[in-house]
Amino acid sequence: MTSLDAATVDLLGVLAYGELMAFERMAADAQLAPTIEDKISLQTFANAEFGHFKAIREHLLAAGADPVEAMAPFTDAVDAFHDSTQPSDWYEGLIKAYVGDGMAADFYREVSKYVKDESARALVVASLADTGGAAFAVTHVKEAIAEDPSIAGRLALWARRLVGEAIIQAQQVAVERDALLQLLVGSGDLAGITRLFNTITERHTERMAALGLSA
Amino acid sequence: MTSLDAATVDLLGVLAYGELMAFERMAADAQLAPTIEDKISLQTFANAEFGHFKAIREHLLAAGADPVEAMAPFTDAVDAFHDSTQPSDWYEGLIKAYVGDGMAADFYREVSKYVKDESARALVVASLADTGGAAFAVTHVKEAIAEDPSIAGRLALWARRLVGEAIIQAQQVAVERDALLQLLVGSGDLAGITRLFNTITERHTERMAALGLSA
């Protein structure tokens, strides 16, 4: 038996699988890198995601929960997100790493406030720490747009598609996972939920502005 | 200026890029994993390769050598090997990880005997340590063949193709990189070179036998 409540196991499960797949897809997207330096940079960030995955997996094991069982309910949604958002070039890959991971991190950070278990909450927050990938993506995407402003429109549409696909999959997960939904809704803090979506939207707009793209 | 001779920089350069790409392709091949457990296993091995890459990169930096410059002469050959050996299923991926990495490790281990710098030699040997991937590949491939013996022929041909492509790329590197070739030939130890190829061939035959495949 696990010492964690169902909602926390769900949260750690979706976060673990999310980190595992973020790592896997980022490692694959590094094949698009224009230089060895760029490849090493992206692979270093990908590796940090794997480190986060390992930490969550160990936490679940230590709490007596089966990590694979905890991840299983979320594999379809996370896989579907990645399958529908395969970058066609290096810059789409960078934006996916920055915008996609950033939005997911904002969501998990807000949700973690409702987690009762203190060490689980600290783990969630720690595993969302930016590993330098954000600054790297911003610098490179801005440079590329400065060199060829005509790509900005395509990249802005790409970012919008990332958001759309993320919302579709998040909704599917919310419908299917009562415990996770109750973590939010059951808190009774409806103003908090409104704040959550406002915060995510605001931060997304900030990230797009940092990239030099319209949200 | 680097404190390492040209041949050692070459050796560390090709090894570093080899580890980086072994990591990258293994991480991508984990997309073929039939279960989450299998995916986690292969990603853990892939991650260990990245750890080896980082250690070699740091060694080059500490010796005053530019890692990217050291790797650059070998990127075409290593990339060509991987592009010509993309696994079409999970088992081809496992065999590539086991047979390909095993053969490369045998080669580097033998060559490292001619490296003068003691810490560089120790680093090469350490970065070739098996991280558990061999036993994992053997168990899973043998299970698959036991379940469906008809796949053994295809997998044996696949392993033969891996060896052929590796030899083609190794020859190209040998022709282009005098320093690396001199490390072997310049040793004057022609009996040693014969032993090297015998050793690699023998160990390859052992690996194929462990998989239950004819070499």
CSV table of C-alpha atoms in Angstrom, one decimal:
chain,number,residue,atom,x,y,z
A,1,MET,CA,0.0,0.0,0.0
A,2,THR,CA,1.1,3.5,-0.8
A,3,SER,CA,1.2,6.3,1.8
A,4,LEU,CA,0.1,8.8,-0.9
A,5,ASP,CA,-3.5,9.7,-1.7
A,6,ALA,CA,-4.9,8.8,-5.1
A,7,ALA,CA,-4.7,12.3,-6.5
A,8,THR,CA,-1.0,12.7,-5.6
A,9,VAL,CA,-0.2,9.3,-7.2
A,10,ASP,CA,-2.0,10.5,-10.3
A,11,LEU,CA,-0.2,13.8,-10.3
A,12,LEU,CA,3.2,12.1,-9.8
A,13,GLY,CA,2.3,9.5,-12.5
A,14,VAL,CA,1.4,12.0,-15.2
A,15,LEU,CA,4.4,14.2,-14.3
A,16,ALA,CA,6.8,11.2,-14.4
A,17,TYR,CA,5.5,10.0,-17.8
A,18,GLY,CA,5.5,13.6,-19.0
A,19,GLU,CA,9.2,14.0,-18.0
A,20,LEU,CA,10.1,10.6,-19.6
A,21,MET,CA,8.5,11.5,-22.9
A,22,ALA,CA,9.7,15.1,-22.8
A,23,PHE,CA,13.2,13.6,-22.5
A,24,GLU,CA,12.6,11.0,-25.2
A,25,ARG,CA,11.2,13.4,-27.8
A,26,MET,CA,13.7,16.1,-27.0
A,27,ALA,CA,16.6,13.6,-27.4
A,28,ALA,CA,15.1,12.6,-30.8
A,29,ASP,CA,14.5,16.3,-31.8
A,30,ALA,CA,18.2,17.0,-31.2
A,31,GLN,CA,18.8,15.1,-34.5
A,32,LEU,CA,17.6,18.3,-36.1
A,33,ALA,CA,20.4,20.4,-34.5
A,34,PRO,CA,22.4,22.5,-37.0
A,35,THR,CA,25.7,22.1,-35.1
A,36,ILE,CA,27.3,19.8,-32.6
A,37,GLU,CA,27.2,22.5,-29.9
A,38,ASP,CA,23.5,22.9,-30.4
A,39,LYS,CA,23.0,19.1,-30.2
A,40,ILE,CA,25.0,18.9,-27.0
A,41,SER,CA,23.0,21.8,-25.5
A,42,LEU,CA,19.6,20.2,-26.2
A,43,GLN,CA,20.8,16.7,-25.2
A,44,THR,CA,22.0,18.2,-21.9
A,45,PHE,CA,18.5,19.7,-21.2
A,46,ALA,CA,16.9,16.4,-22.3
A,47,ASN,CA,19.1,14.6,-19.8
A,48,ALA,CA,18.0,16.9,-17.0
A,49,GLU,CA,14.4,15.8,-17.7
A,50,PHE,CA,15.4,12.2,-17.4
A,51,GLY,CA,17.0,13.1,-14.0
A,52,HIS,CA,13.6,14.6,-12.9
A,53,PHE,CA,11.8,11.4,-14.1
A,54,LYS,CA,14.2,9.3,-12.1
A,55,ALA,CA,13.5,11.4,-8.9
A,56,ILE,CA,9.8,11.0,-9.3
A,57,ARG,CA,10.0,7.3,-10.0
A,58,GLU,CA,12.1,6.8,-6.8
A,59,HIS,CA,9.7,8.9,-4.8
A,60,LEU,CA,6.8,6.7,-5.9
A,61,LEU,CA,8.7,3.5,-5.2
A,62,ALA,CA,9.7,4.8,-1.7
A,63,ALA,CA,6.0,5.6,-1.0
A,64,GLY,CA,5.1,2.0,-1.9
A,65,ALA,CA,3.4,3.0,-5.2
A,66,ASP,CA,4.1,1.2,-8.6
A,67,PRO,CA,5.5,3.9,-10.9
A,68,VAL,CA,4.4,2.1,-14.1
A,69,GLU,CA,0.9,1.7,-12.8
A,70,ALA,CA,0.9,5.4,-11.8
A,71,MET,CA,2.0,6.4,-15.3
A,72,ALA,CA,-0.3,4.0,-17.2
A,73,PRO,CA,-3.5,6.1,-17.2
A,74,PHE,CA,-1.7,9.0,-18.9
A,75,THR,CA,0.4,7.4,-21.6
A,76,ASP,CA,-2.3,7.7,-24.3
A,77,ALA,CA,-2.8,11.4,-23.8
A,78,VAL,CA,0.9,12.2,-23.5
A,79,ASP,CA,1.8,10.1,-26.5
A,80,ALA,CA,-1.0,11.6,-28.5
A,81,PHE,CA,0.3,15.1,-27.7
A,82,HIS,CA,3.7,14.3,-29.0
A,83,ASP,CA,2.5,12.4,-32.0
A,84,SER,CA,0.4,15.4,-33.1
A,85,THR,CA,3.3,17.9,-32.5
A,86,GLN,CA,6.3,16.4,-34.2
A,87,PRO,CA,8.6,19.4,-35.0
A,88,SER,CA,9.5,19.7,-38.7
A,89,ASP,CA,12.7,21.7,-38.0
A,90,TRP,CA,15.1,22.7,-35.3
A,91,TYR,CA,13.3,25.9,-34.4
A,92,GLU,CA,9.9,24.1,-34.1
A,93,GLY,CA,11.7,21.7,-31.7
A,94,LEU,CA,13.1,24.5,-29.6
A,95,ILE,CA,9.7,26.2,-29.4
A,96,LYS,CA,8.1,22.9,-28.4
A,97,ALA,CA,10.7,22.5,-25.6
A,98,TYR,CA,10.2,26.0,-24.4
A,99,VAL,CA,6.5,26.7,-24.9
A,100,GLY,CA,5.3,23.1,-24.3
A,101,ASP,CA,7.4,22.4,-21.2
A,102,GLY,CA,6.8,25.9,-19.9
A,103,MET,CA,3.1,25.6,-20.1
A,104,ALA,CA,3.1,22.1,-18.5
A,105,ALA,CA,5.4,23.4,-15.7
A,106,ASP,CA,3.0,26.3,-15.0
A,107,PHE,CA,0.1,23.9,-14.8
A,108,TYR,CA,1.9,21.4,-12.4
A,109,ARG,CA,3.3,24.2,-10.2
A,110,GLU,CA,-0.2,25.6,-9.7
A,111,VAL,CA,-1.7,22.1,-9.1
A,112,SER,CA,1.0,21.2,-6.7
A,113,LYS,CA,-0.3,23.8,-4.3
A,114,TYR,CA,-3.2,21.5,-3.6
A,115,VAL,CA,-1.0,18.5,-2.8
A,116,LYS,CA,-1.2,17.5,0.9
A,117,ASP,CA,2.0,15.5,1.1
A,118,GLU,CA,4.8,18.0,1.7
A,119,SER,CA,7.7,16.0,0.2
A,120,ALA,CA,5.6,15.1,-2.9
A,121,ARG,CA,4.9,18.8,-3.3
A,122,ALA,CA,8.6,19.8,-3.0
A,123,LEU,CA,9.5,17.1,-5.5
A,124,VAL,CA,7.0,18.4,-8.1
A,125,VAL,CA,8.3,21.9,-7.8
A,126,ALA,CA,11.9,20.7,-8.0
A,127,SER,CA,11.2,18.6,-11.1
A,128,LEU,CA,9.8,21.7,-12.8
A,129,ALA,CA,13.0,23.7,-12.4
A,130,ASP,CA,14.2,25.2,-15.7
A,131,THR,CA,17.5,23.6,-16.7
A,132,GLY,CA,18.7,26.4,-18.9
A,133,GLY,CA,16.6,25.3,-21.9
A,134,ALA,CA,14.4,28.4,-21.8
A,135,ALA,CA,17.2,30.9,-22.3
A,136,PHE,CA,18.8,28.7,-25.0
A,137,ALA,CA,15.5,28.5,-26.9
A,138,VAL,CA,14.8,32.2,-26.6
A,139,THR,CA,18.2,33.2,-27.8
A,140,HIS,CA,18.2,30.9,-30.8
A,141,VAL,CA,14.7,31.5,-32.0
A,142,LYS,CA,15.1,35.3,-31.7
A,143,GLU,CA,18.3,35.1,-33.8
A,144,ALA,CA,16.6,33.0,-36.4
A,145,ILE,CA,13.7,35.5,-36.7
A,146,ALA,CA,16.1,38.4,-36.9
A,147,GLU,CA,17.9,36.7,-39.8
A,148,ASP,CA,14.7,35.8,-41.6
A,149,PRO,CA,11.6,37.6,-40.3
A,150,SER,CA,9.3,35.7,-42.7
A,151,ILE,CA,9.5,32.6,-40.4
A,152,ALA,CA,7.8,34.4,-37.5
A,153,GLY,CA,4.3,33.7,-38.8
A,154,ARG,CA,4.8,30.0,-39.2
A,155,LEU,CA,6.5,29.7,-35.8
A,156,ALA,CA,3.6,31.6,-34.1
A,157,LEU,CA,1.1,29.3,-35.7
A,158,TRP,CA,3.2,26.3,-34.5
A,159,ALA,CA,3.1,27.6,-30.9
A,160,ARG,CA,-0.6,28.0,-31.1
A,161,ARG,CA,-1.0,24.4,-32.3
A,162,LEU,CA,1.1,23.2,-29.4
A,163,VAL,CA,-1.2,25.0,-27.0
A,164,GLY,CA,-4.3,23.6,-28.7
A,165,GLU,CA,-3.1,20.1,-28.7
A,166,ALA,CA,-2.0,20.4,-25.0
A,167,ILE,CA,-5.5,21.6,-24.1
A,168,ILE,CA,-7.2,18.8,-26.0
A,169,GLN,CA,-5.1,16.2,-24.2
A,170,ALA,CA,-5.4,17.9,-20.8
A,171,GLN,CA,-9.2,17.9,-21.1
A,172,GLN,CA,-9.2,14.2,-22.0
A,173,VAL,CA,-7.2,13.4,-18.9
A,174,ALA,CA,-9.5,15.6,-16.7
A,175,VAL,CA,-12.5,13.7,-17.9
A,176,GLU,CA,-11.0,10.3,-17.3
A,177,ARG,CA,-9.2,10.9,-14.0
A,178,ASP,CA,-11.6,11.8,-11.3
A,179,ALA,CA,-9.0,11.9,-8.5
A,180,LEU,CA,-6.8,14.4,-10.4
A,181,LEU,CA,-9.9,16.6,-11.2
A,182,GLN,CA,-11.0,16.4,-7.6
A,183,LEU,CA,-7.6,17.7,-6.5
A,184,LEU,CA,-8.5,20.9,-8.3
A,185,VAL,CA,-12.3,21.1,-8.1
A,186,GLY,CA,-12.5,19.3,-4.7
A,187,SER,CA,-10.4,22.1,-3.2
A,188,GLY,CA,-13.6,24.2,-3.5
A,189,ASP,CA,-11.3,27.0,-4.4
A,190,LEU,CA,-13.0,28.0,-7.6
A,191,ALA,CA,-11.3,31.4,-7.6
A,192,GLY,CA,-8.1,29.5,-7.4
A,193,ILE,CA,-8.9,27.5,-10.5
A,194,THR,CA,-9.7,30.7,-12.4
A,195,ARG,CA,-6.4,32.1,-11.2
A,196,LEU,CA,-4.7,28.9,-12.4
A,197,PHE,CA,-5.9,29.3,-16.0
A,198,ASN,CA,-5.2,33.0,-15.9
A,199,THR,CA,-1.7,32.4,-14.7
A,200,ILE,CA,-1.0,29.8,-17.4
A,201,THR,CA,-2.4,32.1,-20.1
A,202,GLU,CA,-0.3,35.1,-18.8
A,203,ARG,CA,2.9,33.1,-18.6
A,204,HIS,CA,2.3,31.7,-22.1
A,205,THR,CA,1.9,35.2,-23.5
A,206,GLU,CA,5.1,36.3,-21.7
A,207,ARG,CA,7.0,33.3,-23.3
A,208,MET,CA,5.7,34.2,-26.7
A,209,ALA,CA,6.7,37.8,-26.3
A,210,ALA,CA,10.2,36.6,-25.1
A,211,LEU,CA,10.5,34.7,-28.4
A,212,GLY,CA,9.4,37.7,-30.4
A,213,LEU,CA,6.2,36.0,-31.5
A,214,SER,CA,2.5,37.1,-31.2
A,215,ALA,CA,0.5,34.8,-28.9
B,1,MET,CA,47.4,24.1,-26.4
B,2,THR,CA,46.4,20.6,-25.4
B,3,SER,CA,48.7,18.3,-23.3
B,4,LEU,CA,47.4,15.3,-25.3
B,5,ASP,CA,49.0,14.0,-28.5
B,6,ALA,CA,47.0,14.1,-31.8
B,7,ALA,CA,46.2,10.4,-31.8
B,8,THR,CA,44.7,10.6,-28.3
B,9,VAL,CA,42.6,13.6,-29.1
B,10,ASP,CA,41.4,11.8,-32.2
B,11,LEU,CA,40.6,8.7,-30.1
B,12,LEU,CA,38.7,10.7,-27.5
B,13,GLY,CA,37.0,12.7,-30.2
B,14,VAL,CA,35.6,9.7,-32.1
B,15,LEU,CA,34.7,8.0,-28.8
B,16,ALA,CA,32.9,11.1,-27.5
B,17,TYR,CA,30.9,11.6,-30.7
B,18,GLY,CA,30.2,7.8,-30.8
B,19,GLU,CA,28.8,7.9,-27.2
B,20,LEU,CA,26.7,11.1,-28.0
B,21,MET,CA,25.1,9.5,-31.0
B,22,ALA,CA,24.7,6.1,-29.3
B,23,PHE,CA,22.8,8.0,-26.7
B,24,GLU,CA,20.7,9.9,-29.2
B,25,ARG,CA,19.8,7.0,-31.4
B,26,MET,CA,19.1,4.7,-28.4
B,27,ALA,CA,16.9,7.4,-26.9
B,28,ALA,CA,15.0,7.6,-30.2
B,29,ASP,CA,14.8,3.8,-30.6
B,30,ALA,CA,13.1,3.6,-27.1
B,31,GLN,CA,10.0,4.9,-28.9
B,32,LEU,CA,9.8,1.3,-30.3
B,33,ALA,CA,9.6,-0.2,-26.7
B,34,PRO,CA,6.5,-2.5,-26.3
B,35,THR,CA,6.0,-1.6,-22.6
B,36,ILE,CA,6.8,1.4,-20.3
B,37,GLU,CA,9.2,-0.9,-18.3
B,38,ASP,CA,11.1,-1.7,-21.5
B,39,LYS,CA,11.2,2.0,-22.4
B,40,ILE,CA,12.6,3.0,-19.0
B,41,SER,CA,15.2,0.2,-19.2
B,42,LEU,CA,16.5,1.4,-22.6
B,43,GLN,CA,16.4,5.1,-21.6
B,44,THR,CA,18.4,4.3,-18.5
B,45,PHE,CA,21.1,2.7,-20.7
B,46,ALA,CA,20.9,5.6,-23.1
B,47,ASN,CA,21.4,8.0,-20.2
B,48,ALA,CA,24.5,6.1,-19.1
B,49,GLU,CA,26.0,6.7,-22.5
B,50,PHE,CA,25.4,10.4,-22.2
B,51,GLY,CA,27.2,10.2,-18.8
B,52,HIS,CA,30.2,8.7,-20.6
B,53,PHE,CA,30.0,11.4,-23.3
B,54,LYS,CA,30.1,14.1,-20.6
B,55,ALA,CA,33.1,12.6,-18.9
B,56,ILE,CA,35.1,12.5,-22.1
B,57,ARG,CA,34.1,16.0,-23.0
B,58,GLU,CA,35.3,17.2,-19.6
B,59,HIS,CA,38.5,15.4,-20.0
B,60,LEU,CA,39.2,17.1,-23.3
B,61,LEU,CA,38.3,20.5,-21.9
B,62,ALA,CA,40.6,19.9,-18.9
B,63,ALA,CA,43.4,19.0,-21.2
B,64,GLY,CA,43.0,22.2,-23.2
B,65,ALA,CA,41.4,20.5,-26.2
B,66,ASP,CA,38.2,21.7,-27.9
B,67,PRO,CA,35.7,18.8,-27.7
B,68,VAL,CA,33.7,19.9,-30.8
B,69,GLU,CA,36.9,20.2,-32.9
B,70,ALA,CA,38.0,16.8,-31.6
B,71,MET,CA,34.6,15.3,-32.6
B,72,ALA,CA,34.2,17.1,-36.0
B,73,PRO,CA,36.3,14.8,-38.1
B,74,PHE,CA,34.2,11.8,-37.2
B,75,THR,CA,30.6,13.1,-37.4
B,76,ASP,CA,30.1,12.0,-41.0
B,77,ALA,CA,31.2,8.4,-40.4
B,78,VAL,CA,29.2,8.0,-37.2
B,79,ASP,CA,26.1,9.7,-38.6
B,80,ALA,CA,26.4,7.5,-41.8
B,81,PHE,CA,26.6,4.4,-39.7
B,82,HIS,CA,23.4,5.3,-37.8
B,83,ASP,CA,21.5,6.5,-40.9
B,84,SER,CA,22.2,3.2,-42.6
B,85,THR,CA,21.2,1.1,-39.6
B,86,GLN,CA,17.9,2.5,-38.4
B,87,PRO,CA,16.1,-0.4,-36.6
B,88,SER,CA,12.7,-1.2,-38.0
B,89,ASP,CA,11.5,-2.8,-34.7
B,90,TRP,CA,12.2,-3.1,-31.0
B,91,TYR,CA,14.4,-6.2,-31.4
B,92,GLU,CA,16.5,-4.7,-34.2
B,93,GLY,CA,17.1,-1.8,-31.8
B,94,LEU,CA,18.1,-4.1,-28.9
B,95,ILE,CA,20.5,-6.0,-31.2
B,96,LYS,CA,22.0,-2.7,-32.5
B,97,ALA,CA,22.5,-1.5,-28.9
B,98,TYR,CA,24.2,-4.8,-27.9
B,99,VAL,CA,26.1,-5.9,-31.0
B,100,GLY,CA,27.0,-2.4,-32.3
B,101,ASP,CA,28.1,-1.0,-29.0
B,102,GLY,CA,29.8,-4.3,-28.0
B,103,MET,CA,31.9,-4.3,-31.2
B,104,ALA,CA,32.8,-0.6,-30.8
B,105,ALA,CA,33.7,-1.2,-27.2
B,106,ASP,CA,36.0,-4.1,-28.1
B,107,PHE,CA,37.7,-1.9,-30.7
B,108,TYR,CA,38.2,1.0,-28.4
B,109,ARG,CA,39.4,-1.2,-25.5
B,110,GLU,CA,42.1,-2.7,-27.7
B,111,VAL,CA,43.2,0.6,-29.2
B,112,SER,CA,43.4,2.2,-25.8
B,113,LYS,CA,46.3,-0.1,-25.0
B,114,TYR,CA,48.4,2.1,-27.3
B,115,VAL,CA,47.4,5.4,-25.6
B,116,LYS,CA,50.4,6.9,-23.7
B,117,ASP,CA,48.4,9.2,-21.4
B,118,GLU,CA,47.4,7.1,-18.5
B,119,SER,CA,44.3,9.1,-17.4
B,120,ALA,CA,43.0,9.2,-21.0
B,121,ARG,CA,43.5,5.4,-21.2
B,122,ALA,CA,41.6,4.9,-17.9
B,123,LEU,CA,38.8,7.2,-19.1
B,124,VAL,CA,38.4,5.2,-22.4
B,125,VAL,CA,38.2,1.9,-20.5
B,126,ALA,CA,35.7,3.4,-18.0
B,127,SER,CA,33.5,4.8,-20.7
B,128,LEU,CA,33.2,1.3,-22.3
B,129,ALA,CA,31.8,-0.3,-19.1
B,130,ASP,CA,28.6,-2.2,-19.8
B,131,THR,CA,25.7,-0.5,-18.1
B,132,GLY,CA,23.5,-3.5,-18.0
B,133,GLY,CA,22.3,-3.2,-21.5
B,134,ALA,CA,23.9,-6.4,-22.7
B,135,ALA,CA,22.1,-8.7,-20.3
B,136,PHE,CA,18.8,-6.8,-21.0
B,137,ALA,CA,19.2,-7.2,-24.8
B,138,VAL,CA,20.2,-10.9,-24.6
B,139,THR,CA,17.2,-11.8,-22.3
B,140,HIS,CA,14.7,-10.1,-24.5
B,141,VAL,CA,16.0,-11.2,-27.9
B,142,LYS,CA,16.2,-14.8,-26.7
B,143,GLU,CA,12.7,-14.7,-25.4
B,144,ALA,CA,11.4,-13.3,-28.6
B,145,ILE,CA,13.1,-16.0,-30.7
B,146,ALA,CA,11.8,-18.7,-28.3
B,147,GLU,CA,8.3,-17.4,-28.9
B,148,ASP,CA,8.7,-17.1,-32.7
B,149,PRO,CA,11.7,-18.9,-34.1
B,150,SER,CA,11.0,-17.6,-37.6
B,151,ILE,CA,12.4,-14.2,-36.7
B,152,ALA,CA,15.9,-15.6,-36.0
B,153,GLY,CA,16.9,-15.5,-39.7
B,154,ARG,CA,16.0,-11.8,-40.2
B,155,LEU,CA,17.7,-10.8,-36.9
B,156,ALA,CA,20.9,-12.7,-37.8
B,157,LEU,CA,21.0,-10.8,-41.2
B,158,TRP,CA,20.4,-7.6,-39.4
B,159,ALA,CA,23.4,-8.2,-37.1
B,160,ARG,CA,25.5,-9.0,-40.1
B,161,ARG,CA,24.4,-5.7,-41.7
B,162,LEU,CA,25.4,-3.8,-38.6
B,163,VAL,CA,28.9,-5.4,-38.7
B,164,GLY,CA,29.2,-4.6,-42.4
B,165,GLU,CA,28.2,-0.9,-42.0
B,166,ALA,CA,30.5,-0.5,-39.0
B,167,ILE,CA,33.5,-1.9,-41.0
B,168,ILE,CA,32.7,0.5,-44.0
B,169,GLN,CA,32.7,3.5,-41.7
B,170,ALA,CA,35.8,2.4,-39.7
B,171,GLN,CA,37.7,2.0,-42.9
B,172,GLN,CA,36.7,5.5,-44.1
B,173,VAL,CA,37.9,6.9,-40.7
B,174,ALA,CA,41.2,5.0,-40.9
B,175,VAL,CA,41.9,6.4,-44.4
B,176,GLU,CA,41.2,10.0,-43.4
B,177,ARG,CA,42.7,10.1,-39.9
B,178,ASP,CA,46.5,9.5,-40.1
B,179,ALA,CA,47.0,10.1,-36.4
B,180,LEU,CA,44.5,7.5,-35.4
B,181,LEU,CA,45.9,5.0,-37.9
B,182,GLN,CA,49.4,5.7,-36.7
B,183,LEU,CA,48.4,4.9,-33.1
B,184,LEU,CA,47.8,1.4,-34.3
B,185,VAL,CA,50.3,0.9,-37.2
B,186,GLY,CA,52.9,3.2,-35.7
B,187,SER,CA,53.1,0.9,-32.7
B,188,GLY,CA,54.9,-1.5,-35.0
B,189,ASP,CA,53.1,-4.2,-33.1
B,190,LEU,CA,51.7,-6.0,-36.2
B,191,ALA,CA,51.0,-9.2,-34.2
B,192,GLY,CA,49.0,-7.0,-31.9
B,193,ILE,CA,46.9,-5.6,-34.7
B,194,THR,CA,46.1,-9.1,-35.9
B,195,ARG,CA,45.2,-10.0,-32.3
B,196,LEU,CA,42.9,-6.9,-32.3
B,197,PHE,CA,40.9,-8.1,-35.3
B,198,ASN,CA,40.8,-11.6,-34.0
B,199,THR,CA,39.6,-10.5,-30.6
B,200,ILE,CA,36.8,-8.3,-32.1
B,201,THR,CA,35.7,-11.2,-34.3
B,202,GLU,CA,35.7,-13.7,-31.5
B,203,ARG,CA,33.8,-11.5,-29.1
B,204,HIS,CA,31.2,-10.7,-31.9
B,205,THR,CA,30.7,-14.5,-32.4
B,206,GLU,CA,30.3,-14.9,-28.6
B,207,ARG,CA,27.6,-12.1,-28.6
B,208,MET,CA,25.7,-13.7,-31.5
B,209,ALA,CA,25.8,-17.1,-29.7
B,210,ALA,CA,24.5,-15.4,-26.5
B,211,LEU,CA,21.6,-14.0,-28.6
B,212,GLY,CA,20.9,-17.5,-30.1
B,213,LEU,CA,21.8,-16.2,-33.5
B,214,SER,CA,24.3,-17.6,-36.0
B,215,ALA,CA,27.2,-15.2,-36.7
